[in-house]
Amino acid sequence: FAAYRHLRNLMQGDARWSLLHRVTPVTLAAPTWLGRLGLPTVIGPLNSGLTDPRGFGTIMKQESTWLIKVRALGHLLDAALGSSRRAARILTASRTTLQAVATRHHPRCRMMLENGVELSRFTATPWPNTPSTDQPLRVLFVGRLIPIKGLDMLLHALARLRKSNTHAHLDIVGDGPMREKWMALRDELGLGDRVSFHGSLPLDEVAVRMRDCHVFCLPSVRESGGAVLLEAMACARPVIALDFGGPGEIVTDEIGALLPLTSPEQVIADLTLTLHDVLRQPQAWQRRGLAGRRLVEERYSWPAKIAAAEDTYCEILVERSLSCC
């Protein structure tokens, strides 16, 4: 409301704008008054509406998801203020977010992921030496060490690889309340020499780790975005993720593997099989990494996202011009 009043006062002076774009907050639960200024308004990219996945109750009980129910009240406020009703465009980051928008507003919705990649930092490099008997398969995880990241499932998959005499090493970058518990699980599974915890690292060092791995894995069971997937793709690394939320909008068979989110046991089995496949078909997985880099350049780099935003602005201004004729 304060921003609305400030802009209204500016408009009464010499300030002239063609349209307004409210980028944050990224949730429908935070409606805006800006649509009342009489200018075409763009909202988003929004990334909200994600619910809890079925079959993962044990994991979700460890998370504080009560806020999701509170945010639902925001949709009532959105309707009361007319935020979505007055918006010229609503940018939605996922199909889940689109479903959370009232159906009558869908014609004015456009898909746009909120994440972008700095290509000068996350640069593409060739794969390390092809994994073999002497060269382990290097798997990387980057993220907060919290229950929903599903790192325990990846650890169990590594344990199964070990039992089948498959040489693989997992590097974990990130910190959080689950670190000690997951370090204990690593030791319990006999993976002390195959799993390394590195803690939180600066972005430049994260980029180095991504270039050092063969494949990036994010087994998160509730991920609204997925910026780390895009960063790994920018480094020309194939990615493995679960089909729920943000990763389901990013990952395809052309750039990696999107695994079904059915149950923890099934995810562990699928992770094990997929990592085996990286070892069996290294050239195919290298090609997936290169395809991921191309996709990031075309769609998820900051220049590409700026161009997409400009296209949206032009579309709105053309419509406004025609309506005034």
PDB file of N, CA and C in Angstrom, residues 83-151:
ATOM      1  N   SER A  83      -6.129  -7.889  -7.177  1.00  0.00           N
ATOM      2  CA  SER A  83      -4.755  -7.908  -7.674  1.00  0.00           C
ATOM      3  C   SER A  83      -4.636  -8.693  -8.981  1.00  0.00           C
ATOM      4  N   SER A  84      -5.082  -9.942  -8.987  1.00  0.00           N
ATOM      5  CA  SER A  84      -5.010 -10.759 -10.200  1.00  0.00           C
ATOM      6  C   SER A  84      -5.983 -10.261 -11.261  1.00  0.00           C
ATOM      7  N   ARG A  85      -7.129  -9.778 -10.825  1.00  0.00           N
ATOM      8  CA  ARG A  85      -8.151  -9.323 -11.767  1.00  0.00           C
ATOM      9  C   ARG A  85      -7.661  -8.125 -12.582  1.00  0.00           C
ATOM     10  N   ARG A  86      -6.899  -7.248 -11.955  1.00  0.00           N
ATOM     11  CA  ARG A  86      -6.439  -6.035 -12.632  1.00  0.00           C
ATOM     12  C   ARG A  86      -5.115  -6.228 -13.374  1.00  0.00           C
ATOM     13  N   ALA A  87      -4.424  -7.329 -13.151  1.00  0.00           N
ATOM     14  CA  ALA A  87      -3.103  -7.526 -13.763  1.00  0.00           C
ATOM     15  C   ALA A  87      -3.225  -7.756 -15.260  1.00  0.00           C
ATOM     16  N   ALA A  88      -2.373  -7.068 -16.034  1.00  0.00           N
ATOM     17  CA  ALA A  88      -2.332  -7.292 -17.482  1.00  0.00           C
ATOM     18  C   ALA A  88      -1.722  -8.643 -17.792  1.00  0.00           C
ATOM     19  N   ARG A  89      -0.723  -9.044 -17.000  1.00  0.00           N
ATOM     20  CA  ARG A  89      -0.103 -10.353 -17.130  1.00  0.00           C
ATOM     21  C   ARG A  89       0.271 -10.881 -15.749  1.00  0.00           C
ATOM     22  N   ILE A  90       0.102 -12.182 -15.572  1.00  0.00           N
ATOM     23  CA  ILE A  90       0.524 -12.871 -14.357  1.00  0.00           C
ATOM     24  C   ILE A  90       1.552 -13.907 -14.785  1.00  0.00           C
ATOM     25  N   LEU A  91       2.782 -13.728 -14.365  1.00  0.00           N
ATOM     26  CA  LEU A  91       3.847 -14.658 -14.728  1.00  0.00           C
ATOM     27  C   LEU A  91       3.899 -15.777 -13.694  1.00  0.00           C
ATOM     28  N   THR A  92       3.735 -17.009 -14.128  1.00  0.00           N
ATOM     29  CA  THR A  92       3.719 -18.155 -13.215  1.00  0.00           C
ATOM     30  C   THR A  92       4.927 -19.048 -13.505  1.00  0.00           C
ATOM     31  N   ALA A  93       5.610 -19.473 -12.452  1.00  0.00           N
ATOM     32  CA  ALA A  93       6.842 -20.229 -12.611  1.00  0.00           C
ATOM     33  C   ALA A  93       6.604 -21.713 -12.849  1.00  0.00           C
ATOM     34  N   SER A  94       5.428 -22.211 -12.503  1.00  0.00           N
ATOM     35  CA  SER A  94       5.187 -23.654 -12.622  1.00  0.00           C
ATOM     36  C   SER A  94       3.715 -23.928 -12.905  1.00  0.00           C
ATOM     37  N   ARG A  95       3.448 -25.160 -13.307  1.00  0.00           N
ATOM     38  CA  ARG A  95       2.065 -25.580 -13.511  1.00  0.00           C
ATOM     39  C   ARG A  95       1.291 -25.536 -12.200  1.00  0.00           C
ATOM     40  N   THR A  96       1.969 -25.824 -11.103  1.00  0.00           N
ATOM     41  CA  THR A  96       1.324 -25.774  -9.790  1.00  0.00           C
ATOM     42  C   THR A  96       0.844 -24.368  -9.477  1.00  0.00           C
ATOM     43  N   THR A  97       1.686 -23.384  -9.764  1.00  0.00           N
ATOM     44  CA  THR A  97       1.296 -21.995  -9.527  1.00  0.00           C
ATOM     45  C   THR A  97       0.136 -21.597 -10.426  1.00  0.00           C
ATOM     46  N   LEU A  98       0.193 -22.012 -11.683  1.00  0.00           N
ATOM     47  CA  LEU A  98      -0.888 -21.702 -12.612  1.00  0.00           C
ATOM     48  C   LEU A  98      -2.217 -22.257 -12.097  1.00  0.00           C
ATOM     49  N   GLN A  99      -2.199 -23.469 -11.553  1.00  0.00           N
ATOM     50  CA  GLN A  99      -3.414 -24.084 -11.029  1.00  0.00           C
ATOM     51  C   GLN A  99      -3.948 -23.332  -9.809  1.00  0.00           C
ATOM     52  N   ALA A 100      -3.044 -22.626  -9.108  1.00  0.00           N
ATOM     53  CA  ALA A 100      -3.474 -21.866  -7.936  1.00  0.00           C
ATOM     54  C   ALA A 100      -4.135 -20.547  -8.323  1.00  0.00           C
ATOM     55  N   VAL A 101      -3.920 -20.111  -9.560  1.00  0.00           N
ATOM     56  CA  VAL A 101      -4.557 -18.889 -10.056  1.00  0.00           C
ATOM     57  C   VAL A 101      -5.972 -19.227 -10.516  1.00  0.00           C
ATOM     58  N   ALA A 102      -6.910 -18.378 -10.206  1.00  0.00           N
ATOM     59  CA  ALA A 102      -8.300 -18.599 -10.622  1.00  0.00           C
ATOM     60  C   ALA A 102      -8.368 -18.808 -12.141  1.00  0.00           C
ATOM     61  N   THR A 103      -9.149 -19.780 -12.570  1.00  0.00           N
ATOM     62  CA  THR A 103      -9.213 -20.164 -13.983  1.00  0.00           C
ATOM     63  C   THR A 103      -9.550 -18.982 -14.884  1.00  0.00           C
ATOM     64  N   ARG A 104     -10.369 -18.077 -14.429  1.00  0.00           N
ATOM     65  CA  ARG A 104     -10.787 -16.949 -15.271  1.00  0.00           C
ATOM     66  C   ARG A 104      -9.625 -16.028 -15.619  1.00  0.00           C
ATOM     67  N   HIS A 105      -8.519 -16.133 -14.863  1.00  0.00           N
ATOM     68  CA  HIS A 105      -7.359 -15.285 -15.135  1.00  0.00           C
ATOM     69  C   HIS A 105      -6.313 -15.983 -16.012  1.00  0.00           C
ATOM     70  N   HIS A 106      -6.490 -17.257 -16.316  1.00  0.00           N
ATOM     71  CA  HIS A 106      -5.490 -18.021 -17.064  1.00  0.00           C
ATOM     72  C   HIS A 106      -5.131 -17.427 -18.425  1.00  0.00           C
ATOM     73  N   PRO A 107      -6.071 -16.829 -19.162  1.00  0.00           N
ATOM     74  CA  PRO A 107      -5.688 -16.253 -20.458  1.00  0.00           C
ATOM     75  C   PRO A 107      -4.617 -15.171 -20.351  1.00  0.00           C
ATOM     76  N   ARG A 108      -4.497 -14.543 -19.179  1.00  0.00           N
ATOM     77  CA  ARG A 108      -3.484 -13.502 -18.996  1.00  0.00           C
ATOM     78  C   ARG A 108      -2.222 -14.023 -18.302  1.00  0.00           C
ATOM     79  N   CYS A 109      -2.133 -15.319 -18.111  1.00  0.00           N
ATOM     80  CA  CYS A 109      -0.962 -15.927 -17.473  1.00  0.00           C
ATOM     81  C   CYS A 109       0.079 -16.320 -18.518  1.00  0.00           C
ATOM     82  N   ARG A 110       1.340 -16.184 -18.168  1.00  0.00           N
ATOM     83  CA  ARG A 110       2.446 -16.618 -19.007  1.00  0.00           C
ATOM     84  C   ARG A 110       3.444 -17.367 -18.126  1.00  0.00           C
ATOM     85  N   MET A 111       3.999 -18.456 -18.640  1.00  0.00           N
ATOM     86  CA  MET A 111       4.954 -19.245 -17.873  1.00  0.00           C
ATOM     87  C   MET A 111       6.330 -18.569 -17.892  1.00  0.00           C
ATOM     88  N   MET A 112       6.914 -18.394 -16.737  1.00  0.00           N
ATOM     89  CA  MET A 112       8.275 -17.860 -16.638  1.00  0.00           C
ATOM     90  C   MET A 112       8.875 -18.270 -15.295  1.00  0.00           C
ATOM     91  N   LEU A 113       9.932 -19.081 -15.334  1.00  0.00           N
ATOM     92  CA  LEU A 113      10.625 -19.463 -14.110  1.00  0.00           C
ATOM     93  C   LEU A 113      11.338 -18.242 -13.543  1.00  0.00           C
ATOM     94  N   GLU A 114      11.318 -18.090 -12.235  1.00  0.00           N
ATOM     95  CA  GLU A 114      11.919 -16.896 -11.642  1.00  0.00           C
ATOM     96  C   GLU A 114      13.437 -16.957 -11.598  1.00  0.00           C
ATOM     97  N   ASN A 115      14.012 -18.142 -11.714  1.00  0.00           N
ATOM     98  CA  ASN A 115      15.461 -18.290 -11.599  1.00  0.00           C
ATOM     99  C   ASN A 115      16.173 -17.974 -12.906  1.00  0.00           C
ATOM    100  N   GLY A 116      17.377 -17.438 -12.780  1.00  0.00           N
ATOM    101  CA  GLY A 116      18.245 -17.206 -13.924  1.00  0.00           C
ATOM    102  C   GLY A 116      19.661 -17.612 -13.571  1.00  0.00           C
ATOM    103  N   VAL A 117      20.523 -17.697 -14.567  1.00  0.00           N
ATOM    104  CA  VAL A 117      21.900 -18.164 -14.355  1.00  0.00           C
ATOM    105  C   VAL A 117      22.893 -17.134 -14.872  1.00  0.00           C
ATOM    106  N   GLU A 118      23.931 -16.903 -14.091  1.00  0.00           N
ATOM    107  CA  GLU A 118      25.028 -16.029 -14.502  1.00  0.00           C
ATOM    108  C   GLU A 118      26.043 -16.877 -15.277  1.00  0.00           C
ATOM    109  N   LEU A 119      25.996 -16.818 -16.592  1.00  0.00           N
ATOM    110  CA  LEU A 119      26.807 -17.706 -17.427  1.00  0.00           C
ATOM    111  C   LEU A 119      28.303 -17.438 -17.288  1.00  0.00           C
ATOM    112  N   SER A 120      28.679 -16.236 -16.898  1.00  0.00           N
ATOM    113  CA  SER A 120      30.104 -15.936 -16.740  1.00  0.00           C
ATOM    114  C   SER A 120      30.704 -16.628 -15.525  1.00  0.00           C
ATOM    115  N   ARG A 121      29.860 -16.986 -14.573  1.00  0.00           N
ATOM    116  CA  ARG A 121      30.335 -17.697 -13.385  1.00  0.00           C
ATOM    117  C   ARG A 121      30.192 -19.208 -13.554  1.00  0.00           C
ATOM    118  N   PHE A 122      29.064 -19.643 -14.066  1.00  0.00           N
ATOM    119  CA  PHE A 122      28.822 -21.076 -14.268  1.00  0.00           C
ATOM    120  C   PHE A 122      29.122 -21.409 -15.734  1.00  0.00           C
ATOM    121  N   THR A 123      30.392 -21.641 -15.990  1.00  0.00           N
ATOM    122  CA  THR A 123      30.861 -21.871 -17.354  1.00  0.00           C
ATOM    123  C   THR A 123      30.904 -23.363 -17.673  1.00  0.00           C
ATOM    124  N   ALA A 124      30.764 -23.666 -18.957  1.00  0.00           N
ATOM    125  CA  ALA A 124      30.763 -25.060 -19.407  1.00  0.00           C
ATOM    126  C   ALA A 124      32.188 -25.561 -19.603  1.00  0.00           C
ATOM    127  N   THR A 125      32.445 -26.771 -19.124  1.00  0.00           N
ATOM    128  CA  THR A 125      33.740 -27.423 -19.326  1.00  0.00           C
ATOM    129  C   THR A 125      33.499 -28.883 -19.697  1.00  0.00           C
ATOM    130  N   PRO A 126      34.483 -29.527 -20.340  1.00  0.00           N
ATOM    131  CA  PRO A 126      34.328 -30.957 -20.657  1.00  0.00           C
ATOM    132  C   PRO A 126      34.196 -31.784 -19.385  1.00  0.00           C
ATOM    133  N   TRP A 127      33.629 -32.970 -19.542  1.00  0.00           N
ATOM    134  CA  TRP A 127      33.543 -33.900 -18.418  1.00  0.00           C
ATOM    135  C   TRP A 127      34.925 -34.195 -17.852  1.00  0.00           C
ATOM    136  N   PRO A 128      35.011 -34.532 -16.561  1.00  0.00           N
ATOM    137  CA  PRO A 128      36.258 -35.108 -16.041  1.00  0.00           C
ATOM    138  C   PRO A 128      36.501 -36.450 -16.745  1.00  0.00           C
ATOM    139  N   ASN A 129      37.587 -37.119 -16.411  1.00  0.00           N
ATOM    140  CA  ASN A 129      37.853 -38.429 -17.011  1.00  0.00           C
ATOM    141  C   ASN A 129      36.629 -39.326 -16.876  1.00  0.00           C
ATOM    142  N   THR A 130      36.329 -40.070 -17.941  1.00  0.00           N
ATOM    143  CA  THR A 130      35.164 -40.958 -17.935  1.00  0.00           C
ATOM    144  C   THR A 130      35.237 -41.918 -16.760  1.00  0.00           C
ATOM    145  N   PRO A 131      34.136 -42.046 -15.985  1.00  0.00           N
ATOM    146  CA  PRO A 131      34.159 -42.959 -14.831  1.00  0.00           C
ATOM    147  C   PRO A 131      34.516 -44.379 -15.253  1.00  0.00           C
ATOM    148  N   SER A 132      35.372 -45.011 -14.451  1.00  0.00           N
ATOM    149  CA  SER A 132      35.844 -46.362 -14.754  1.00  0.00           C
ATOM    150  C   SER A 132      36.253 -47.029 -13.455  1.00  0.00           C
ATOM    151  N   THR A 133      36.962 -48.138 -13.557  1.00  0.00           N
ATOM    152  CA  THR A 133      37.428 -48.852 -12.367  1.00  0.00           C
ATOM    153  C   THR A 133      38.351 -47.968 -11.536  1.00  0.00           C
ATOM    154  N   ASP A 134      39.171 -47.156 -12.225  1.00  0.00           N
ATOM    155  CA  ASP A 134      40.120 -46.291 -11.527  1.00  0.00           C
ATOM    156  C   ASP A 134      39.573 -44.891 -11.255  1.00  0.00           C
ATOM    157  N   GLN A 135      38.558 -44.508 -12.007  1.00  0.00           N
ATOM    158  CA  GLN A 135      37.976 -43.173 -11.879  1.00  0.00           C
ATOM    159  C   GLN A 135      36.537 -43.280 -11.392  1.00  0.00           C
ATOM    160  N   PRO A 136      36.253 -42.866 -10.136  1.00  0.00           N
ATOM    161  CA  PRO A 136      34.888 -43.015  -9.623  1.00  0.00           C
ATOM    162  C   PRO A 136      33.913 -42.094 -10.337  1.00  0.00           C
ATOM    163  N   LEU A 137      32.661 -42.500 -10.338  1.00  0.00           N
ATOM    164  CA  LEU A 137      31.589 -41.635 -10.803  1.00  0.00           C
ATOM    165  C   LEU A 137      31.424 -40.533  -9.760  1.00  0.00           C
ATOM    166  N   ARG A 138      31.616 -39.279 -10.162  1.00  0.00           N
ATOM    167  CA  ARG A 138      31.538 -38.160  -9.225  1.00  0.00           C
ATOM    168  C   ARG A 138      30.124 -37.576  -9.259  1.00  0.00           C
ATOM    169  N   VAL A 139      29.419 -37.706  -8.138  1.00  0.00           N
ATOM    170  CA  VAL A 139      28.051 -37.207  -7.999  1.00  0.00           C
ATOM    171  C   VAL A 139      28.084 -35.998  -7.069  1.00  0.00           C
ATOM    172  N   LEU A 140      27.331 -34.961  -7.404  1.00  0.00           N
ATOM    173  CA  LEU A 140      27.323 -33.747  -6.586  1.00  0.00           C
ATOM    174  C   LEU A 140      25.912 -33.402  -6.139  1.00  0.00           C
ATOM    175  N   PHE A 141      25.807 -32.996  -4.872  1.00  0.00           N
ATOM    176  CA  PHE A 141      24.568 -32.436  -4.313  1.00  0.00           C
ATOM    177  C   PHE A 141      24.905 -31.063  -3.750  1.00  0.00           C
ATOM    178  N   VAL A 142      24.063 -30.070  -4.035  1.00  0.00           N
ATOM    179  CA  VAL A 142      24.213 -28.725  -3.463  1.00  0.00           C
ATOM    180  C   VAL A 142      22.860 -28.293  -2.926  1.00  0.00           C
ATOM    181  N   GLY A 143      22.822 -27.886  -1.661  1.00  0.00           N
ATOM    182  CA  GLY A 143      21.552 -27.426  -1.095  1.00  0.00           C
ATOM    183  C   GLY A 143      21.607 -27.379   0.417  1.00  0.00           C
ATOM    184  N   ARG A 144      20.568 -26.817   1.003  1.00  0.00           N
ATOM    185  CA  ARG A 144      20.453 -26.794   2.458  1.00  0.00           C
ATOM    186  C   ARG A 144      20.229 -28.205   2.966  1.00  0.00           C
ATOM    187  N   LEU A 145      20.830 -28.525   4.085  1.00  0.00           N
ATOM    188  CA  LEU A 145      20.681 -29.866   4.649  1.00  0.00           C
ATOM    189  C   LEU A 145      19.474 -29.874   5.584  1.00  0.00           C
ATOM    190  N   ILE A 146      18.309 -29.975   4.942  1.00  0.00           N
ATOM    191  CA  ILE A 146      17.038 -30.033   5.654  1.00  0.00           C
ATOM    192  C   ILE A 146      16.274 -31.256   5.132  1.00  0.00           C
ATOM    193  N   PRO A 147      15.310 -31.758   5.887  1.00  0.00           N
ATOM    194  CA  PRO A 147      14.659 -33.032   5.529  1.00  0.00           C
ATOM    195  C   PRO A 147      14.132 -33.119   4.104  1.00  0.00           C
ATOM    196  N   ILE A 148      13.476 -32.055   3.606  1.00  0.00           N
ATOM    197  CA  ILE A 148      12.832 -32.165   2.296  1.00  0.00           C
ATOM    198  C   ILE A 148      13.826 -32.324   1.148  1.00  0.00           C
ATOM    199  N   LYS A 149      15.112 -32.073   1.376  1.00  0.00           N
ATOM    200  CA  LYS A 149      16.101 -32.223   0.308  1.00  0.00           C
ATOM    201  C   LYS A 149      16.351 -33.694  -0.040  1.00  0.00           C
ATOM    202  N   GLY A 150      15.906 -34.612   0.818  1.00  0.00           N
ATOM    203  CA  GLY A 150      15.952 -36.032   0.481  1.00  0.00           C
ATOM    204  C   GLY A 150      17.336 -36.622   0.358  1.00  0.00           C
ATOM    205  N   LEU A 151      18.320 -36.014   0.996  1.00  0.00           N
ATOM    206  CA  LEU A 151      19.687 -36.501   0.867  1.00  0.00           C
ATOM    207  C   LEU A 151      19.861 -37.913   1.414  1.00  0.00           C
TER     208      LEU A 151
END
